[in-house]
Tab-separated table of C-alpha atoms in Angstrom:
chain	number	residue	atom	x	y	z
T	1	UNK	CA	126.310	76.058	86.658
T	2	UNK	CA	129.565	77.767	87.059
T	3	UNK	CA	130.358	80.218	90.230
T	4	UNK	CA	129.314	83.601	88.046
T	5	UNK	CA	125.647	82.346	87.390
T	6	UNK	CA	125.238	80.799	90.994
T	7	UNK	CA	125.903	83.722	92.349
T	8	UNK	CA	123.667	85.653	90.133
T	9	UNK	CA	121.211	82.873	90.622
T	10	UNK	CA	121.779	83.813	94.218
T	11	UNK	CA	121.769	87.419	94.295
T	12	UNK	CA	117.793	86.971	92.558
T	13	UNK	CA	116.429	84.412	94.740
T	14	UNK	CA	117.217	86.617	97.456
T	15	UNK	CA	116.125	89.763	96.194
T	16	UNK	CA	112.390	87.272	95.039
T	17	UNK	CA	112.246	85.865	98.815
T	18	UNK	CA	112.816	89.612	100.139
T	19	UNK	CA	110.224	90.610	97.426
T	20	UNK	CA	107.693	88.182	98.345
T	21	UNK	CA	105.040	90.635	100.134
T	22	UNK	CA	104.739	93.417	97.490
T	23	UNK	CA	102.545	93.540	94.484
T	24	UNK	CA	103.431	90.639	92.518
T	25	UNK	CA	103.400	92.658	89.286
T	26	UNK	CA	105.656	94.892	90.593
T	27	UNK	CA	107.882	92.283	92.060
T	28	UNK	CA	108.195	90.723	88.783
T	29	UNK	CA	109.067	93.885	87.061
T	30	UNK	CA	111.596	94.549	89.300
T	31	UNK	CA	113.170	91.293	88.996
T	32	UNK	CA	112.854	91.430	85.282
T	33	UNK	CA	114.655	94.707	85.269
T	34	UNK	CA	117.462	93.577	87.379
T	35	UNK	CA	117.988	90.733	85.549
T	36	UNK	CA	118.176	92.213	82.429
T	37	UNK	CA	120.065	94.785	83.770
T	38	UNK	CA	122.731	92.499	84.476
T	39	UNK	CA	122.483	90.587	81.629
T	40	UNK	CA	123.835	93.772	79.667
T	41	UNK	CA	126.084	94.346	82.218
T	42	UNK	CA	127.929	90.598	81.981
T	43	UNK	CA	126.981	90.360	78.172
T	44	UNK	CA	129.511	93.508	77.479
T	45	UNK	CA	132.517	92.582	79.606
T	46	UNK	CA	134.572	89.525	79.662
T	47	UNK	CA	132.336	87.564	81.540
T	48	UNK	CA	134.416	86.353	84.143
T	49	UNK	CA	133.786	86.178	87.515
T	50	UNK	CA	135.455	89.624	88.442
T	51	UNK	CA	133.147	91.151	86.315
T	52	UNK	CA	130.166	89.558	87.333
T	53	UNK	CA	131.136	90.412	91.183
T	54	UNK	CA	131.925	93.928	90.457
T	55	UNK	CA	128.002	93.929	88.521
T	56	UNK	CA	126.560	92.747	91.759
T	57	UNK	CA	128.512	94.987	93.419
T	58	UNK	CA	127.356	98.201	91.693
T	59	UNK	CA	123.723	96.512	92.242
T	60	UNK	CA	123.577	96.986	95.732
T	61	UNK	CA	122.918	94.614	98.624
T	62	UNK	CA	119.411	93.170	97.794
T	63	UNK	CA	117.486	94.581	101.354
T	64	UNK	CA	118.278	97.967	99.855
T	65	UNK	CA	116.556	97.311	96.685
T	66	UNK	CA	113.839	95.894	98.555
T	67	UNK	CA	113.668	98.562	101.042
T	68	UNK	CA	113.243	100.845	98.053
T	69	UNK	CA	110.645	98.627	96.919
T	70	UNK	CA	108.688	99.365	100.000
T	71	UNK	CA	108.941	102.744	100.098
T	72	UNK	CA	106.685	103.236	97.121
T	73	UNK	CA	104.143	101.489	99.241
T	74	UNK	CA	103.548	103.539	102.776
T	75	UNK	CA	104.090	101.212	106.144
T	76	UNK	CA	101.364	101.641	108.647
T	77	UNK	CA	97.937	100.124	110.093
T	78	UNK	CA	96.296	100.644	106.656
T	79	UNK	CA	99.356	99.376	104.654
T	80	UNK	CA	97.962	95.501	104.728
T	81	UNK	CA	94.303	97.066	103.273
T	82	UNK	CA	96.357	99.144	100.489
T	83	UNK	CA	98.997	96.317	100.104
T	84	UNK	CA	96.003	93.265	99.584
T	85	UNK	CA	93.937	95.926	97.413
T	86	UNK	CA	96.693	96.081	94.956
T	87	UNK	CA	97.530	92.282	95.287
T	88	UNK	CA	94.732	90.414	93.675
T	89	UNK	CA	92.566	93.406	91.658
T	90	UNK	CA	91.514	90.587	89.181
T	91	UNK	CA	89.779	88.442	91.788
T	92	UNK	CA	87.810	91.219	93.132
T	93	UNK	CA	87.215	92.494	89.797
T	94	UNK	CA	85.814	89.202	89.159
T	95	UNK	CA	83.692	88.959	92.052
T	96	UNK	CA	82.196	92.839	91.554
T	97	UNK	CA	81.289	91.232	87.836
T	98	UNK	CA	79.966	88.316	88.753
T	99	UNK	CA	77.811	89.766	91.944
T	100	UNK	CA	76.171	92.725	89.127
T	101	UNK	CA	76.115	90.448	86.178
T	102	UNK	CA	73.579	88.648	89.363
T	103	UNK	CA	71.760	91.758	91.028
T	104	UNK	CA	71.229	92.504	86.795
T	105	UNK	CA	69.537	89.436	86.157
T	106	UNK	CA	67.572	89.217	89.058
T	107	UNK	CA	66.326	92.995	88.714
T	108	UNK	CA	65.604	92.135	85.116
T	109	UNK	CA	63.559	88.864	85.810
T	110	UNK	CA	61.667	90.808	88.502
T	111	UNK	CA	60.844	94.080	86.032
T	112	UNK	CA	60.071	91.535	83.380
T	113	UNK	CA	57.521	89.234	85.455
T	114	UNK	CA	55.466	92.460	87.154
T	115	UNK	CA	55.566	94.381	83.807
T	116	UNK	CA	53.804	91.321	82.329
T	117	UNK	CA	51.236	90.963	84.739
T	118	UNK	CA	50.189	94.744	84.631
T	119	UNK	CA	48.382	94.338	80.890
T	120	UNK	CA	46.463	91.590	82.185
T	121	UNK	CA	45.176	94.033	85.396
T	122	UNK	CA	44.161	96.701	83.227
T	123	UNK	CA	43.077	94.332	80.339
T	124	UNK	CA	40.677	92.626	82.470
T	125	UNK	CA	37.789	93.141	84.837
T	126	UNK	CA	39.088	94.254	89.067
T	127	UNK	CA	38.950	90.999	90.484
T	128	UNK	CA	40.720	88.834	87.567
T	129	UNK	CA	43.378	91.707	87.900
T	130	UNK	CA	44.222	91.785	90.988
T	131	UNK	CA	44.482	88.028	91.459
T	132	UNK	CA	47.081	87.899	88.538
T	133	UNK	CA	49.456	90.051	89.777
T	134	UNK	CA	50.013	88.332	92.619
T	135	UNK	CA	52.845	86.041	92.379
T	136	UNK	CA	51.263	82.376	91.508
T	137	UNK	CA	52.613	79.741	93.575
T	138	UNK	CA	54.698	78.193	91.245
T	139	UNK	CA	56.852	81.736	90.876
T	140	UNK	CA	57.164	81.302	94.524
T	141	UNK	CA	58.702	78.417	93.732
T	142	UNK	CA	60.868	79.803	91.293
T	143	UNK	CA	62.432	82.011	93.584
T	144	UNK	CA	62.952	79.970	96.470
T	145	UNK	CA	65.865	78.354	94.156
T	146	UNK	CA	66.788	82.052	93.090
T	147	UNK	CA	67.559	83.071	96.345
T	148	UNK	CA	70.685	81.048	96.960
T	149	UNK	CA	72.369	82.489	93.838
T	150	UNK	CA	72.972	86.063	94.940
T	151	UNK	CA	74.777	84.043	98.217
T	152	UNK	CA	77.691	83.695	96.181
T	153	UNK	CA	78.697	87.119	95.153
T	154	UNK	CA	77.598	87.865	98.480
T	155	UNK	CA	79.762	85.828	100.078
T	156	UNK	CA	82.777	87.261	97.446
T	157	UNK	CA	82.358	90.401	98.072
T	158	UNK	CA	82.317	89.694	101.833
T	159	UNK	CA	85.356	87.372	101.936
T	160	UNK	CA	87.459	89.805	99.324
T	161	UNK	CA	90.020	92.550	101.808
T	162	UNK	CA	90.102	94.255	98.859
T	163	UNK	CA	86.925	95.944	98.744
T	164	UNK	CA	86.113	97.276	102.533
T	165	UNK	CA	83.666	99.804	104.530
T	166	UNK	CA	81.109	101.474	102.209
T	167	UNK	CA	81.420	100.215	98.831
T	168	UNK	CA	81.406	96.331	100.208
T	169	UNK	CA	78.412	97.025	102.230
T	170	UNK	CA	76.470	98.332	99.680
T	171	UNK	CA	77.524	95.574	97.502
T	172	UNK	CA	76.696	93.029	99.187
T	173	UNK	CA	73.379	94.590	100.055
T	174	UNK	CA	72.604	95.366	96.165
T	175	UNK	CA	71.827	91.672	95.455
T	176	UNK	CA	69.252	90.987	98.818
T	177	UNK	CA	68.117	93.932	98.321
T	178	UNK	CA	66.541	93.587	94.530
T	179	UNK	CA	65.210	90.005	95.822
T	180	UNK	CA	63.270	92.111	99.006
T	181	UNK	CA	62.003	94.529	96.849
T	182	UNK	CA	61.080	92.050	94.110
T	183	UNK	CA	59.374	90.295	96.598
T	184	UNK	CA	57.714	92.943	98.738
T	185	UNK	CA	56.041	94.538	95.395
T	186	UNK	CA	54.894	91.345	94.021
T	187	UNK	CA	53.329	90.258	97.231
T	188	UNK	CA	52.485	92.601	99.928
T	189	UNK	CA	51.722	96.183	97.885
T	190	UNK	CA	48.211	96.859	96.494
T	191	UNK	CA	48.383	95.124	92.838
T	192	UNK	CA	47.152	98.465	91.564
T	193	UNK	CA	49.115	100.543	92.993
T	194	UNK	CA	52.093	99.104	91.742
T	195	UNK	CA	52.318	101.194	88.348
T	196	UNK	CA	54.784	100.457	85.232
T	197	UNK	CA	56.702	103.550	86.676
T	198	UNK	CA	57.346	102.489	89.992
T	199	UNK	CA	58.384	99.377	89.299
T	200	UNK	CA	60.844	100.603	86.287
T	201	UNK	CA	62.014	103.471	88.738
T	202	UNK	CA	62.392	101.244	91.508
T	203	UNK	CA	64.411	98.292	89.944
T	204	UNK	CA	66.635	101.313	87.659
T	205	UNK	CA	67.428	102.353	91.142
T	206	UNK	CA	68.786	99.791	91.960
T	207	UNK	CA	70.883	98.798	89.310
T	208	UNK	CA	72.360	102.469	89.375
T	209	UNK	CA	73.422	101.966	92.970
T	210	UNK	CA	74.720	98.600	91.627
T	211	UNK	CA	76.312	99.819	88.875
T	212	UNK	CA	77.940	103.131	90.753
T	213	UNK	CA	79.711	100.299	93.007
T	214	UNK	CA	81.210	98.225	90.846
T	215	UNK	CA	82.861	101.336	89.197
T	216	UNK	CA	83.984	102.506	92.105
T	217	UNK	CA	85.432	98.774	92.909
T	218	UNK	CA	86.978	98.933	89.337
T	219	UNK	CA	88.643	102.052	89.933
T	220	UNK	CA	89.842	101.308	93.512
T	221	UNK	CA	91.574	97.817	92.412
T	222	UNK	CA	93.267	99.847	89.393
T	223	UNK	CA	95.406	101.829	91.822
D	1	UNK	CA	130.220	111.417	103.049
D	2	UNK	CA	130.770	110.241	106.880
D	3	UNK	CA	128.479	107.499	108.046
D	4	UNK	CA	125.407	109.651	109.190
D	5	UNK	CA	125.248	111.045	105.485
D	6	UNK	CA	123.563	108.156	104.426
D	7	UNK	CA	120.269	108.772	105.893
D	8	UNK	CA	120.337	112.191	105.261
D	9	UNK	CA	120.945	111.590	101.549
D	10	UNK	CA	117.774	108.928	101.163
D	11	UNK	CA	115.560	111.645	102.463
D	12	UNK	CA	116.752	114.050	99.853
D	13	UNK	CA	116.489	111.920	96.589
D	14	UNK	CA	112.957	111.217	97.752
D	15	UNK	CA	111.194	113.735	95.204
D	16	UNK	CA	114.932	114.447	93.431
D	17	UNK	CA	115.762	111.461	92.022
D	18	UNK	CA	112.861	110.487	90.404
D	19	UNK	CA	112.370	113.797	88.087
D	20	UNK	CA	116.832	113.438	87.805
D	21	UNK	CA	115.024	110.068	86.144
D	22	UNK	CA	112.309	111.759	84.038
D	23	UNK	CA	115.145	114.302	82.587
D	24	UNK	CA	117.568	111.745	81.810
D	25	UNK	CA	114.190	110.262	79.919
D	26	UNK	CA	113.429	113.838	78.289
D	27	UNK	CA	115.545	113.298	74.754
D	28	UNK	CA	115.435	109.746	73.894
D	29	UNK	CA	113.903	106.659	75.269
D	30	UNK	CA	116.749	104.945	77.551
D	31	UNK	CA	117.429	101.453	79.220
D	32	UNK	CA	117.832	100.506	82.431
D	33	UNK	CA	121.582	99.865	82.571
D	34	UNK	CA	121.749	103.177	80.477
D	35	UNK	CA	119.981	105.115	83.065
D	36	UNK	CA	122.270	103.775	85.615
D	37	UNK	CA	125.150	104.227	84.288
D	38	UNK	CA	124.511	108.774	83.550
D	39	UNK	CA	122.997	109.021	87.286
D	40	UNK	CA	126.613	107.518	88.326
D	41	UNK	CA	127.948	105.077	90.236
D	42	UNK	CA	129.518	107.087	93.401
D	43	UNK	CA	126.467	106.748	95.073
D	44	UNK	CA	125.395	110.056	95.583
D	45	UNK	CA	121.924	110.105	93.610
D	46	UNK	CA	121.560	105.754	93.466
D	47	UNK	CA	122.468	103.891	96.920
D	48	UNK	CA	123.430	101.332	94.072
D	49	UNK	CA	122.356	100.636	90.624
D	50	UNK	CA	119.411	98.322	91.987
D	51	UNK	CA	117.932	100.610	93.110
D	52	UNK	CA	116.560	102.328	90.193
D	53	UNK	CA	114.470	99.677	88.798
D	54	UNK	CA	111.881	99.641	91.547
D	55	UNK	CA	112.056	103.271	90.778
D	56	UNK	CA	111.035	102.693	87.496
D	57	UNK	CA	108.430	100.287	88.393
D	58	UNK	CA	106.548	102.924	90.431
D	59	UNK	CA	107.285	105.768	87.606
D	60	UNK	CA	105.403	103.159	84.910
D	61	UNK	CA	102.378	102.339	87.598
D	62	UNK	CA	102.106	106.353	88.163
D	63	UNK	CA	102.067	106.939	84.281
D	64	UNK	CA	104.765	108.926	83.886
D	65	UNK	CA	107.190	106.572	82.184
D	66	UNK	CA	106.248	103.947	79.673
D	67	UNK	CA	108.513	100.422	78.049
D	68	UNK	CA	109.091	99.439	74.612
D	69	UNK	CA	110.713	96.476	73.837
D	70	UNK	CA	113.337	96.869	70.961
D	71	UNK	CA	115.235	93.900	69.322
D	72	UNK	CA	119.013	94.341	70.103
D	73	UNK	CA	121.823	92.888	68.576
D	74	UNK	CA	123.527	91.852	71.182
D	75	UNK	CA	121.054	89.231	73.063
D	76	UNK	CA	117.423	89.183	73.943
D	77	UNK	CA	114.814	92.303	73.541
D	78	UNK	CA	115.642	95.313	75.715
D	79	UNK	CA	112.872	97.296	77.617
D	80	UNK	CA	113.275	101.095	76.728
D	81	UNK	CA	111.767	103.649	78.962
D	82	UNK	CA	110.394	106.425	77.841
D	83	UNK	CA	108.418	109.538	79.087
D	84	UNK	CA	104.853	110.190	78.501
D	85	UNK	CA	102.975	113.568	78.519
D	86	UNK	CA	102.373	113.062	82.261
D	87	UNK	CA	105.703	112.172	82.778
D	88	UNK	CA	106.969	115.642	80.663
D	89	UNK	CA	104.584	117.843	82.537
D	90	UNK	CA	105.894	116.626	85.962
D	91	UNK	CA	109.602	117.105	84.684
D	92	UNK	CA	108.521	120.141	83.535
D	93	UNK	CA	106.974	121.572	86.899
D	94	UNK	CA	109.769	119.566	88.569
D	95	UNK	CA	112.578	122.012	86.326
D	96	UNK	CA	110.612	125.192	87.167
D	97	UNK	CA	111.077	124.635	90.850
D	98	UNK	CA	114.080	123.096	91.717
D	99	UNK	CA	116.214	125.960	90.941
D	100	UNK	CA	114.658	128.065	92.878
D	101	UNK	CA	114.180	125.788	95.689
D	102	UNK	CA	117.834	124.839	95.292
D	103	UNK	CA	119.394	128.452	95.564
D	104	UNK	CA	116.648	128.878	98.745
D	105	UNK	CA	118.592	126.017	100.417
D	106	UNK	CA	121.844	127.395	99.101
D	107	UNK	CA	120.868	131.252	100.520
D	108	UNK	CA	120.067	129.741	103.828
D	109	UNK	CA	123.010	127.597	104.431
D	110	UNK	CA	125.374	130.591	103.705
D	111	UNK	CA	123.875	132.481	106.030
D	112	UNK	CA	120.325	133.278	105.542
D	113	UNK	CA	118.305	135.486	102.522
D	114	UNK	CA	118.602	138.988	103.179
């Protein structure tokens, strides 16, 4: 590499390393620019080494262009929650998925279970009703394996800075919170009272809170 | 300019600069060394020609600038900027007030509106 490009090579690394703690999309496009920028620049002089000075020249010291990369993001106490909210949108976008694709499922498998009980309490005569729609040991069973599952986007949503104060709590609460419920009105409530509508009500509520913050997520991480 | 003007002059292209950017944008879509050149190099609008490209980075996340890439003859693809409707109704509202802001500042300086 002759002189011009190390110095080039130089100026870039520089500006990257003074880069490093911004938006990594928007560091890239800034280098990107730059470097094209002085590939014009170069490509429609001579080429020599005075012109590739006087190019870096006209650039600027690299601190300034970094300082003016910082200035589109405002310094302060919040600046590391608005800084690491814009850094990695596509892991907590990820995580939001993953923890509702979850609280879905599990809502679903609930709705499902108690809606196919209810026939055979009003099909049959009081006692054999009531018996079935309590959960059978062997669904027990089912959902003491269940109940690890909605750990994980729990523990996403809970480890991501991205998401913070209301929207994470309720998050995180969306997916314990179908399980309790699930659990409460297939144990605990009388059978009969537990109609088709309050369970469909019920686990629709949830899944609109559920749904209400993961668009809010979405919408935060696209800023 | 004498040393202080410096930090006087960042202050004022905050807001300025980057609707001097959109209007340079308003006829044609532009590159970056193009832009550079017509906002001059005596450092009055860019503290260096660097400058301007995280400038453009933050127009194109705020919407009001978007790239092409266009095959040029001389050397690799070269990103065009361009405005988009956004972009033209901020220059817009940007063009309606600056004059009269400017000739406000102007009035004052010489001695106050009367």
């Amino acid at each position: 590499m002759n002189s011009s490009d190390n110095r080039v090579a130089t100026y870039l690394d520089d500006l990257a390393r003074m880069l490093s703690d911004i938006d990594p999309g928007e560091r890239d496009e800034v280098l990107a620019g730059i470097r094209e920028h002085l590939d014009a620049e170069i490509g429609s002089s001579d080429g020599g080494d005075a012109a590739v000075q006087a190019a870096l020249l006209r650039l600027g010291p690299p601190e300034r262009v970094a300082a003016e990369a910082r200035a589109g993001h405002p310094a302060g106490p919040g600046a590391a929650t608005a800084v690491a909210r814009v850094t990695h949108p596509t892991r907590t976008r990820v995580a939001t998925a993953v923890a509702l694709a979850l609280v879905v499922w599990l809502a679903l498998w609930i709705l499902v279970t108690r809606l196919a009980m209810l026939p055979l309490l009003y099909g049959g005569s009081g006692n054999e009703g009531v018996e079935a729609l309590l959960p059978h040991p062997s669904e027990i069973l089912l959902m003491v394996p269940l109940s690890p599952v909605w750990l994980v986007p729990l523990a996403l949503v809970l480890l991501a800075p991205e998401v913070s104060g209301r929207p994470k709590i309720w998050l995180a609460l969306s997916g314990p919170a179908v399980f309790v419920v699930g659990l409460v009105a297939g144990v605990w409530f009388d059978p009969l009272a537990v109609t088709t509508a309050v369970v469909v009500i019920g686990t629709l509520g949830v899944l609109g809170l559920a749904v209400a913050i993961a668009r809010r997520v979405w919408r935060e991480t696209s800023a | 300019m004498e040393p202080g003007d410096s930090a006087i002059l960042t202050h004022l292209r905050r807001g300025a600069l980057e609707h001097c950017v959109l209007a340079l944008l308003d006829g044609e879509p532009r590159y970056g060394l193009d832009i550079a050149r017509r906002l001059g190099d005596d450092g009055v609008l860019l503290a260096g020609e660097g400058t301007l490209y995280p400038l453009l980075a933050r127009l194109r996340k705020q919407g009001l600038v978007e790239t092409t890439w266009a095959e040029s003859t001389a050397g690799p693809p070269r990103r065009y900027y361009s405005l988009t409707a956004a972009g033209r109704i901020a220059l817009a509202s940007f063009q309606r007030t600056w004059t009269t802001f400017r000739d406000a500042v102007d009035a004052t300086l010489s001695g106050g509106q009367q």
